[in-house]
């Protein structure tokens, strides 16, 4: 099938009679079937997608179609969809079917999107390479010896390899942006609270957000307009009315800061650095003001992020106890063995590591030294960042210090893996929006991503700006 990179292309062909929604869905189903080796999809909603394609085609013909008619989209395996399985790529949710739909799924369906399947990810969204899935790693379609990035690896590859037009992922510390950068697609993490978390399996509730992975900024804008906004089911969803995304046009000279430390960072790959320098030169040529700024807290990003997210995860994951739903150990005999054995057998190594770390930083005696300290640093970083946004519109950095790495390169070393998030966790720590756009490639042709971050609730302005690049 021909490769489409935006919904407007698809809609144009449909209106000209050159394409129908059923043939489009068939094309995507074929792409999924012929690329099973990538392991991007855990389940394909084939029959349903075919049935919905017919309905949507009729709606288009009758003039009653929603904004997303013709959009074929995948959802990450931590986003609930009523009467569909959801597992967070964990054995502990084996056999579990969702009894309600997340707000984002309801909003997609209300606008006639077609959900084609659920995508593989790191277990409970914990990881940066998709090597932590109970269902095996996801391969990067550009080089199958390399990782997809994570944790929304299946989401990124589903878009990269043409299995669907767009995907929804989740981002707690970079899980949308980093795989987007490794796979050469656009990944957007909205402001915390701009998209409802109702029906998203929680990892770290004060960091988690759902967002789109696409092949064009215009599709990201469109999806934000559909999935964003207040939601009475989620008290942490902002009550601020959603700003218009699609019509927003960026104009005028912008002030852009880049953190010296991110571009001069030790360990940044030379091709990534070069791409950042090229982008800075281009921005200046376009008439924008671009200035280096010192970011004194870079070394604190990873410790703060991992202290707070593991603490929240240790609490959130307490509900998976082999009692109410999901996996129960065959060796369970009584209350204690049910909980202990179900959790020991059901969770993978990385999830267990984080539950233990989180329990430790919250334990009496260590609470003040770790958890409270990290909360204070989060506040200091937030204040510093907000202050910076009084002077600048956006902050630029590479999305990741490196391109997609080979399988196993960091899997044995959790610290090396955690450092993969060094540039992305900042946005989750202070809560603002950040987007990764493909910008250049290394000498082997592997995609490089550049990240722009903006102040909270500047989502629409941020996307309108990157659209001009
Ligand atoms: N790689 C980070 C982690 O392992 C980010 C994950 C995410 O954003 N869900 O926590």
Short mmCIF file of C-alpha atoms and ligand atoms in Angstrom, two decimals:
data_model
loop_
_atom_site.label_atom_id
_atom_site.label_comp_id
_atom_site.label_asym_id
_atom_site.label_seq_id
_atom_site.Cartn_x
_atom_site.Cartn_y
_atom_site.Cartn_z
CA UNK A 1 0.00 0.00 0.00
CA UNK A 2 1.05 3.55 -0.63
CA UNK A 3 2.61 5.25 2.38
CA UNK A 4 0.48 8.01 3.91
CA UNK A 5 1.99 10.49 6.33
CA UNK A 6 -1.07 12.52 7.32
CA UNK A 7 -4.81 12.17 7.63
CA UNK A 8 -5.36 15.03 5.21
CA UNK A 9 -3.64 13.02 2.43
CA UNK A 10 -5.94 10.10 3.16
CA UNK A 11 -9.05 12.24 3.27
CA UNK A 12 -8.13 13.85 -0.01
CA UNK A 13 -7.80 10.51 -1.76
CA UNK A 14 -11.05 9.28 -0.24
CA UNK A 15 -12.90 12.36 -1.43
CA UNK A 16 -11.45 11.95 -4.91
CA UNK A 17 -12.62 8.33 -4.96
CA UNK A 18 -9.05 7.03 -5.19
CA UNK A 19 -9.20 5.29 -1.82
CA UNK A 20 -11.82 3.73 0.46
CA UNK A 21 -11.59 3.22 4.22
CA UNK A 22 -11.96 -0.59 3.90
CA UNK A 23 -9.08 -0.78 1.42
CA UNK A 24 -7.00 1.47 3.68
CA UNK A 25 -7.61 -0.80 6.67
CA UNK A 26 -6.77 -3.84 4.57
CA UNK A 27 -3.50 -2.23 3.58
CA UNK A 28 -2.57 -1.66 7.22
CA UNK A 29 -3.61 -5.21 8.16
CA UNK A 30 -1.33 -6.54 5.43
CA UNK A 31 1.53 -4.39 6.70
CA UNK A 32 1.00 -5.82 10.18
CA UNK A 33 0.86 -9.41 8.91
CA UNK A 34 4.01 -9.08 6.83
CA UNK A 35 6.05 -7.48 9.66
CA UNK A 36 5.24 -9.75 12.60
CA UNK A 37 8.97 -10.22 13.20
CA UNK A 38 9.13 -6.64 14.55
CA UNK A 39 6.91 -7.70 17.49
CA UNK A 40 5.26 -4.28 17.61
CA UNK A 41 1.65 -5.45 18.04
CA UNK A 42 0.50 -7.68 20.87
CA UNK A 43 -2.99 -8.00 19.43
CA UNK A 44 -4.66 -6.92 16.21
CA UNK A 45 -8.36 -6.00 16.35
CA UNK A 46 -8.81 -7.28 12.83
CA UNK A 47 -12.51 -8.12 12.54
CA UNK A 48 -13.54 -5.05 14.42
CA UNK A 49 -11.34 -2.80 12.30
CA UNK A 50 -12.80 -4.23 9.11
CA UNK A 51 -16.36 -3.75 10.39
CA UNK A 52 -15.68 -0.20 11.52
CA UNK A 53 -14.03 0.62 8.20
CA UNK A 54 -17.31 -0.06 6.42
CA UNK A 55 -19.25 2.09 8.86
CA UNK A 56 -16.80 4.97 8.60
CA UNK A 57 -16.84 4.79 4.80
CA UNK A 58 -20.63 5.14 4.88
CA UNK A 59 -20.45 8.04 7.29
CA UNK A 60 -18.02 9.83 5.00
CA UNK A 61 -20.38 9.29 2.09
CA UNK A 62 -23.34 10.57 4.13
CA UNK A 63 -21.43 13.58 5.34
CA UNK A 64 -21.76 12.53 9.00
CA UNK A 65 -18.16 11.49 9.63
CA UNK A 66 -16.15 12.72 12.65
CA UNK A 67 -12.84 14.57 12.62
CA UNK A 68 -10.79 11.38 12.67
CA UNK A 69 -12.61 9.43 9.97
CA UNK A 70 -9.92 7.62 8.00
CA UNK A 71 -7.41 7.65 10.83
CA UNK A 72 -6.14 4.18 11.69
CA UNK A 73 -4.43 4.21 15.06
CA UNK A 74 -2.82 1.81 17.53
CA UNK A 75 -2.96 2.07 21.32
CA UNK A 76 -0.23 1.18 23.79
CA UNK A 77 -0.90 -1.84 25.95
CA UNK A 78 -1.45 0.27 29.06
CA UNK A 79 -4.48 2.15 27.70
CA UNK A 80 -7.81 0.54 28.60
CA UNK A 81 -10.37 -0.29 25.93
CA UNK A 82 -13.62 -1.86 27.14
CA UNK A 83 -13.91 -5.61 26.50
CA UNK A 84 -10.37 -5.73 25.14
CA UNK A 85 -7.33 -7.23 26.78
CA UNK A 86 -4.82 -4.91 28.41
CA UNK A 87 -1.68 -6.17 30.13
CA UNK A 88 0.94 -3.40 30.40
CA UNK A 89 3.12 -6.06 28.74
CA UNK A 90 3.21 -7.90 32.05
CA UNK A 91 2.51 -11.48 32.96
CA UNK A 92 0.75 -10.23 36.08
CA UNK A 93 -2.22 -9.04 34.00
CA UNK A 94 -2.47 -12.30 32.08
CA UNK A 95 -5.97 -12.82 30.75
CA UNK A 96 -7.26 -9.48 32.04
CA UNK A 97 -9.91 -7.71 30.01
CA UNK A 98 -10.78 -4.09 30.55
CA UNK A 99 -14.26 -3.37 31.89
CA UNK A 100 -14.27 0.25 30.78
CA UNK A 101 -12.63 2.44 28.18
CA UNK A 102 -10.12 5.15 28.86
CA UNK A 103 -11.23 8.69 28.10
CA UNK A 104 -8.79 8.89 25.19
CA UNK A 105 -10.24 5.76 23.57
CA UNK A 106 -13.77 7.07 23.96
CA UNK A 107 -12.79 10.36 22.39
CA UNK A 108 -11.01 8.66 19.47
CA UNK A 109 -14.01 6.46 18.75
CA UNK A 110 -16.46 9.35 19.03
CA UNK A 111 -14.58 11.04 16.18
CA UNK A 112 -14.54 7.85 14.07
CA UNK A 113 -10.92 6.78 14.42
CA UNK A 114 -10.29 3.07 13.83
CA UNK A 115 -8.26 1.38 16.55
CA UNK A 116 -6.31 -1.39 14.85
CA UNK A 117 -4.54 -3.03 17.75
CA UNK A 118 -2.61 -2.77 20.98
CA UNK A 119 1.12 -2.31 20.95
CA UNK A 120 3.96 -3.90 22.87
CA UNK A 121 5.80 -1.82 25.48
CA UNK A 122 8.18 -2.15 28.41
CA UNK A 123 6.46 -3.81 31.35
CA UNK A 124 4.37 -1.16 33.15
CA UNK A 125 6.09 1.41 30.91
CA UNK A 126 9.36 0.95 32.79
CA UNK A 127 12.22 1.02 30.38
CA UNK A 128 13.91 2.82 27.53
CA UNK A 129 14.45 0.04 24.99
CA UNK A 130 11.35 -2.18 25.08
CA UNK A 131 13.58 -5.02 26.28
CA UNK A 132 11.56 -5.24 29.51
CA UNK A 133 8.35 -6.56 27.93
CA UNK A 134 7.07 -9.95 29.07
CA UNK A 135 6.31 -10.53 25.39
CA UNK A 136 9.79 -9.93 24.01
CA UNK A 137 11.51 -6.85 22.63
CA UNK A 138 10.32 -4.71 19.73
CA UNK A 139 12.69 -4.44 16.78
CA UNK A 140 13.51 -1.19 15.07
CA UNK A 141 12.24 -1.47 11.48
CA UNK A 142 15.29 0.38 10.14
CA UNK A 143 17.75 -2.10 11.63
CA UNK A 144 16.35 -5.17 13.33
CA UNK A 145 19.51 -5.60 15.43
CA UNK A 146 18.60 -2.38 17.19
CA UNK A 147 16.05 -1.43 19.79
CA UNK A 148 12.91 0.57 19.12
CA UNK A 149 13.43 2.68 22.21
CA UNK A 150 10.94 2.57 25.03
CA UNK A 151 8.74 2.27 26.72
CA UNK A 152 6.30 2.99 23.85
CA UNK A 153 8.47 0.95 21.45
CA UNK A 154 5.60 -0.90 19.79
CA UNK A 155 3.75 2.39 19.30
CA UNK A 156 6.75 3.99 17.59
CA UNK A 157 7.45 0.99 15.35
CA UNK A 158 3.78 0.61 14.42
CA UNK A 159 3.94 4.12 12.96
CA UNK A 160 7.49 3.84 11.60
CA UNK A 161 6.72 0.64 9.69
CA UNK A 162 3.34 1.74 8.28
CA UNK A 163 1.13 -0.59 10.34
CA UNK A 164 -1.12 2.39 11.11
CA UNK A 165 -1.09 6.13 10.56
CA UNK A 166 -0.62 7.13 14.20
CA UNK A 167 -0.36 5.72 17.71
CA UNK A 168 -1.13 6.66 21.28
CA UNK A 169 1.63 6.08 23.80
CA UNK A 170 2.33 7.22 27.34
CA UNK A 171 5.21 9.28 28.67
CA UNK A 172 6.42 9.30 32.27
CA UNK A 173 10.03 10.23 31.61
CA UNK A 174 10.45 10.10 27.85
CA UNK A 175 8.54 7.03 26.74
CA UNK A 176 6.86 8.75 23.80
CA UNK A 177 9.72 11.02 22.73
CA UNK A 178 12.69 8.67 22.98
CA UNK A 179 11.21 5.82 20.87
CA UNK A 180 9.88 8.45 18.44
CA UNK A 181 13.43 9.74 18.07
CA UNK A 182 14.87 6.23 17.58
CA UNK A 183 12.26 5.43 14.93
CA UNK A 184 12.18 8.73 13.03
CA UNK A 185 8.62 9.77 13.91
CA UNK A 186 7.05 12.69 15.78
CA UNK A 187 6.37 12.10 19.50
CA UNK A 188 4.52 14.57 21.70
CA UNK A 189 4.28 14.64 25.49
CA UNK A 190 1.52 17.10 26.45
CA UNK A 191 1.48 19.25 29.59
CA UNK A 192 0.73 17.14 32.66
CA UNK A 193 -3.05 17.16 33.06
CA UNK A 194 -3.80 18.33 29.52
CA UNK A 195 -4.92 14.81 28.54
CA UNK A 196 -6.97 12.66 30.89
CA UNK A 197 -5.24 9.69 32.54
CA UNK A 198 -8.57 7.94 33.16
CA UNK A 199 -8.02 4.39 31.96
CA UNK A 200 -4.23 4.63 31.72
CA UNK A 201 -2.56 1.97 33.87
CA UNK A 202 -0.61 4.05 36.37
CA UNK A 203 3.16 3.91 36.66
CA UNK A 204 4.00 7.23 38.40
CA UNK A 205 0.81 9.23 38.67
CA UNK A 206 2.33 12.70 39.04
CA UNK A 207 4.42 12.20 35.87
CA UNK A 208 2.27 10.02 33.54
CA UNK A 209 0.60 11.45 30.47
CA UNK A 210 -0.86 10.04 27.24
CA UNK A 211 0.19 11.51 23.91
CA UNK A 212 0.39 10.86 20.17
CA UNK A 213 3.11 9.44 17.92
CA UNK A 214 2.60 10.47 14.31
CA UNK A 215 4.32 11.16 11.02
CA UNK A 216 3.33 14.81 10.87
CA UNK A 217 2.80 17.71 13.24
CA UNK A 218 -0.63 18.31 11.72
CA UNK A 219 -1.82 14.87 12.85
CA UNK A 220 -0.41 15.54 16.32
CA UNK A 221 -2.40 18.78 16.47
CA UNK A 222 -5.54 17.05 15.30
CA UNK A 223 -5.18 14.23 17.82
CA UNK A 224 -4.54 16.68 20.65
CA UNK A 225 -7.71 18.52 19.76
CA UNK A 226 -9.62 15.24 20.08
CA UNK A 227 -8.02 13.60 23.12
CA UNK A 228 -7.14 16.70 25.18
CA UNK A 229 -9.15 18.77 27.61
CA UNK A 230 -10.94 18.50 30.95
CA UNK A 231 -12.39 15.22 32.14
CA UNK A 232 -14.57 14.78 35.19
CA UNK A 233 -13.24 11.25 35.66
CA UNK A 234 -9.69 12.48 36.28
CA UNK A 235 -9.20 15.01 39.05
CA UNK A 236 -5.66 15.70 37.81
CA UNK A 237 -6.89 16.62 34.32
CA UNK A 238 -6.80 20.39 34.06
CA UNK A 239 -10.15 22.17 34.05
CA UNK A 240 -8.70 24.82 31.75
CA UNK A 241 -10.62 24.69 28.44
CA UNK A 242 -8.59 23.13 25.65
CA UNK A 243 -6.90 25.65 23.39
CA UNK A 244 -7.37 25.28 19.61
CA UNK A 245 -4.52 23.32 18.03
CA UNK A 246 -5.32 22.91 14.35
CA UNK A 247 -5.78 26.55 13.40
CA UNK A 248 -2.88 27.87 15.46
CA UNK A 249 -0.17 29.42 13.27
CA UNK A 250 3.19 30.38 14.63
CA UNK A 251 4.56 33.74 13.66
CA UNK A 252 7.26 36.14 14.72
CA UNK A 253 10.68 35.79 16.16
CA UNK A 254 11.05 33.29 19.01
CA UNK A 255 13.56 33.20 21.80
CA UNK A 256 15.05 29.77 22.16
CA UNK A 257 17.43 28.57 24.84
CA UNK A 258 19.54 25.48 24.57
CA UNK A 259 21.16 23.92 27.57
CA UNK A 260 24.91 24.02 27.03
CA UNK A 261 25.26 20.92 29.15
CA UNK A 262 23.00 18.87 26.86
CA UNK A 263 24.90 19.70 23.73
CA UNK A 264 28.34 19.55 25.25
CA UNK A 265 27.42 16.50 27.34
CA UNK A 266 29.99 13.80 27.66
CA UNK A 267 28.77 10.72 25.89
CA UNK A 268 26.64 12.53 23.35
CA UNK A 269 27.18 10.91 19.95
CA UNK A 270 28.99 13.23 17.51
CA UNK A 271 26.30 12.91 14.84
CA UNK A 272 23.61 13.84 17.38
CA UNK A 273 25.62 16.87 18.43
CA UNK A 274 26.09 17.86 14.79
CA UNK A 275 22.35 17.64 14.16
CA UNK A 276 21.70 19.90 17.13
CA UNK A 277 24.24 22.42 15.83
CA UNK A 278 22.66 22.28 12.37
CA UNK A 279 19.26 22.97 13.87
CA UNK A 280 20.59 25.88 15.90
CA UNK A 281 22.10 27.36 12.72
CA UNK A 282 18.82 26.91 10.88
CA UNK A 283 16.80 28.55 13.66
CA UNK A 284 19.14 31.54 13.59
CA UNK A 285 18.84 31.77 9.83
CA UNK A 286 15.07 31.83 10.22
CA UNK A 287 15.53 34.91 12.38
CA UNK A 288 14.99 33.37 15.80
CA UNK A 289 17.16 34.22 18.74
CA UNK A 290 19.03 31.16 19.99
CA UNK A 291 21.17 31.30 23.10
CA UNK A 292 23.12 28.89 25.26
CA UNK A 293 21.99 28.71 28.86
CA UNK A 294 23.53 26.82 31.70
CA UNK A 295 21.39 24.13 33.30
CA UNK A 296 23.03 23.46 36.66
CA UNK A 297 20.67 20.64 37.57
CA UNK A 298 21.34 18.21 34.74
CA UNK A 299 23.14 15.76 37.03
CA UNK A 300 20.15 15.72 39.38
CA UNK A 301 17.59 14.82 36.71
CA UNK A 302 18.01 11.06 36.81
CA UNK A 303 18.27 10.69 40.62
CA UNK A 304 15.20 12.89 41.18
CA UNK A 305 13.20 11.13 38.51
CA UNK A 306 14.03 7.62 39.68
CA UNK A 307 13.51 8.43 43.36
CA UNK A 308 10.04 9.88 42.81
CA UNK A 309 8.79 7.55 40.09
CA UNK A 310 9.85 4.38 41.90
CA UNK A 311 8.15 5.68 45.07
CA UNK A 312 4.91 6.28 43.18
CA UNK A 313 5.23 2.97 41.32
CA UNK A 314 5.71 0.99 44.53
CA UNK A 315 2.38 2.35 45.71
CA UNK A 316 0.52 2.07 42.37
CA UNK A 317 1.61 -1.51 41.76
CA UNK A 318 0.41 -2.65 45.18
CA UNK A 319 -2.94 -3.46 43.61
CA UNK A 320 -1.49 -6.33 41.57
CA UNK A 321 -1.60 -8.93 44.27
CA UNK A 322 -3.14 -11.97 42.59
CA UNK A 323 -6.38 -11.29 44.44
CA UNK A 324 -8.89 -9.39 42.35
CA UNK A 325 -7.66 -9.88 38.81
CA UNK A 326 -4.81 -10.99 36.62
CA UNK A 327 -2.27 -13.69 37.32
CA UNK A 328 -2.48 -15.89 40.39
CA UNK A 329 0.30 -18.33 41.21
CA UNK A 330 -0.54 -22.02 40.94
CA UNK A 331 1.30 -22.44 44.23
CA UNK A 332 -0.91 -20.03 46.15
CA UNK A 333 -2.20 -21.67 49.33
CA UNK A 334 -3.23 -18.85 51.63
CA UNK A 335 -3.30 -15.08 51.73
CA UNK A 336 0.44 -14.67 52.14
CA UNK A 337 1.52 -17.17 49.50
CA UNK A 338 -1.09 -15.80 47.07
CA UNK A 339 0.35 -12.31 47.27
CA UNK A 340 4.00 -13.30 47.55
CA UNK A 341 4.11 -15.96 44.86
CA UNK A 342 1.78 -14.19 42.43
CA UNK A 343 3.90 -11.05 42.61
CA UNK A 344 7.22 -12.94 42.48
CA UNK A 345 6.15 -14.92 39.43
CA UNK A 346 4.04 -12.24 37.76
CA UNK A 347 6.39 -9.24 37.74
CA UNK A 348 9.58 -9.03 35.70
CA UNK A 349 13.02 -8.11 37.06
CA UNK A 350 12.95 -4.38 36.29
CA UNK A 351 9.49 -3.91 37.82
CA UNK A 352 10.60 -5.72 40.97
CA UNK A 353 13.74 -3.60 41.15
CA UNK A 354 11.64 -0.42 41.02
CA UNK A 355 9.10 -1.62 43.58
CA UNK A 356 11.97 -2.36 45.96
CA UNK A 357 13.71 0.96 45.28
CA UNK A 358 10.43 2.80 45.77
CA UNK A 359 9.65 0.98 48.99
CA UNK A 360 13.14 1.82 50.21
CA UNK A 361 12.97 5.55 49.49
CA UNK A 362 9.59 5.74 51.24
CA UNK A 363 10.60 3.72 54.27
CA UNK A 364 10.73 5.44 57.63
CA UNK A 365 14.28 6.50 58.33
CA UNK A 366 15.03 7.05 54.63
CA UNK A 367 11.94 9.05 53.68
CA UNK A 368 13.48 12.42 54.50
CA UNK A 369 16.84 11.59 53.02
CA UNK A 370 15.46 10.43 49.68
CA UNK A 371 11.78 11.00 48.97
CA UNK A 372 11.35 14.41 50.60
CA UNK A 373 14.72 15.56 49.30
CA UNK A 374 13.77 14.59 45.75
CA UNK A 375 10.45 16.45 46.10
CA UNK A 376 12.35 19.56 47.10
CA UNK A 377 14.70 19.26 44.15
CA UNK A 378 11.67 18.82 41.88
CA UNK A 379 10.40 22.15 43.16
CA UNK A 380 13.78 23.86 42.66
CA UNK A 381 14.01 22.55 39.09
CA UNK A 382 10.43 23.65 38.40
CA UNK A 383 11.07 27.16 39.71
CA UNK A 384 14.29 27.42 37.71
CA UNK A 385 12.51 26.28 34.56
CA UNK A 386 9.51 28.59 34.98
CA UNK A 387 11.88 31.48 35.52
CA UNK A 388 13.67 30.60 32.30
CA UNK A 389 10.38 30.70 30.42
CA UNK A 390 10.04 34.35 31.41
CA UNK A 391 12.95 34.95 29.06
CA UNK A 392 12.58 32.23 26.44
CA UNK A 393 9.74 30.64 24.49
CA UNK A 394 11.28 27.20 24.06
CA UNK A 395 14.17 25.07 25.22
CA UNK A 396 16.00 22.97 22.65
CA UNK A 397 18.00 19.81 23.24
CA UNK A 398 18.59 16.49 21.52
CA UNK A 399 15.86 14.03 22.52
CA UNK A 400 18.45 11.40 23.40
CA UNK A 401 22.26 11.48 23.54
CA UNK A 402 22.36 8.62 21.06
CA UNK A 403 20.59 6.93 18.17
CA UNK A 404 18.90 3.52 18.54
CA UNK A 405 21.40 1.15 20.15
CA UNK A 406 21.90 -2.58 19.64
CA UNK A 407 19.98 -5.14 21.66
CA UNK A 408 21.74 -5.96 24.89
CA UNK A 409 23.95 -2.86 24.81
CA UNK A 410 22.50 -1.50 28.06
CA UNK A 411 20.24 -4.32 29.22
CA UNK A 412 22.68 -5.60 31.85
CA UNK A 413 23.37 -2.17 33.29
CA UNK A 414 20.31 -0.43 34.75
CA UNK A 415 22.20 2.81 35.36
CA UNK A 416 23.32 3.06 31.74
CA UNK A 417 19.71 2.43 30.71
CA UNK A 418 18.42 5.09 33.13
CA UNK A 419 20.84 7.61 31.64
CA UNK A 420 19.09 7.18 28.28
CA UNK A 421 16.40 9.46 29.74
CA UNK A 422 18.70 12.27 30.74
CA UNK A 423 17.22 14.90 28.38
CA UNK A 424 13.59 13.80 28.47
CA UNK A 425 12.75 13.52 32.17
CA UNK A 426 13.05 17.29 32.66
CA UNK A 427 9.66 17.95 31.04
CA UNK A 428 7.97 15.36 33.25
CA UNK A 429 9.64 16.76 36.35
CA UNK A 430 8.26 20.29 35.82
CA UNK A 431 5.15 19.17 33.92
CA UNK A 432 5.51 21.07 30.63
CA UNK A 433 4.95 19.90 27.06
CA UNK A 434 7.81 18.56 24.91
CA UNK A 435 7.97 17.28 21.38
CA UNK A 436 10.53 15.15 19.58
CA UNK A 437 10.83 15.72 15.85
CA UNK A 438 13.02 13.79 13.43
CA UNK A 439 15.98 15.94 12.50
CA UNK A 440 18.75 14.35 10.46
CA UNK A 441 20.35 10.94 10.65
CA UNK A 442 23.70 9.51 11.67
CA UNK A 443 26.26 8.21 9.18
CA UNK A 444 24.55 4.80 9.17
CA UNK A 445 21.20 6.40 8.33
CA UNK A 446 19.67 5.96 11.79
CA UNK A 447 17.25 8.76 12.68
CA UNK A 448 18.09 11.51 15.16
CA UNK A 449 15.43 13.34 17.18
CA UNK A 450 15.45 16.92 18.44
CA UNK A 451 13.35 18.01 21.37
CA UNK A 452 11.63 21.33 22.03
CA UNK A 453 10.17 21.94 25.47
CA UNK A 454 7.78 24.75 26.42
CA UNK A 455 6.13 26.17 29.50
CA UNK A 456 3.07 24.39 30.90
CA UNK A 457 -0.06 24.84 28.75
CA UNK A 458 1.95 26.17 25.83
CA UNK A 459 1.21 22.89 24.00
CA UNK A 460 -0.55 24.44 21.05
CA UNK A 461 2.06 27.17 20.55
CA UNK A 462 4.85 24.61 20.76
CA UNK A 463 3.34 22.43 18.05
CA UNK A 464 2.52 25.41 15.83
CA UNK A 465 6.16 26.49 16.12
CA UNK A 466 7.76 23.14 15.27
CA UNK A 467 5.46 22.92 12.26
CA UNK A 468 7.37 25.84 10.74
CA UNK A 469 10.69 23.94 10.77
N1 LIG B 1 12.70 5.21 30.46
C1 LIG B 1 12.01 5.84 31.53
C2 LIG B 1 11.74 4.84 32.62
O1 LIG B 1 12.16 3.76 32.48
C3 LIG B 1 10.76 6.48 31.03
C4 LIG B 1 9.62 5.57 30.99
C5 LIG B 1 8.35 6.25 30.63
O2 LIG B 1 8.32 7.40 30.22
N2 LIG B 1 7.26 5.52 30.83
O3 LIG B 1 11.13 5.13 33.60
#
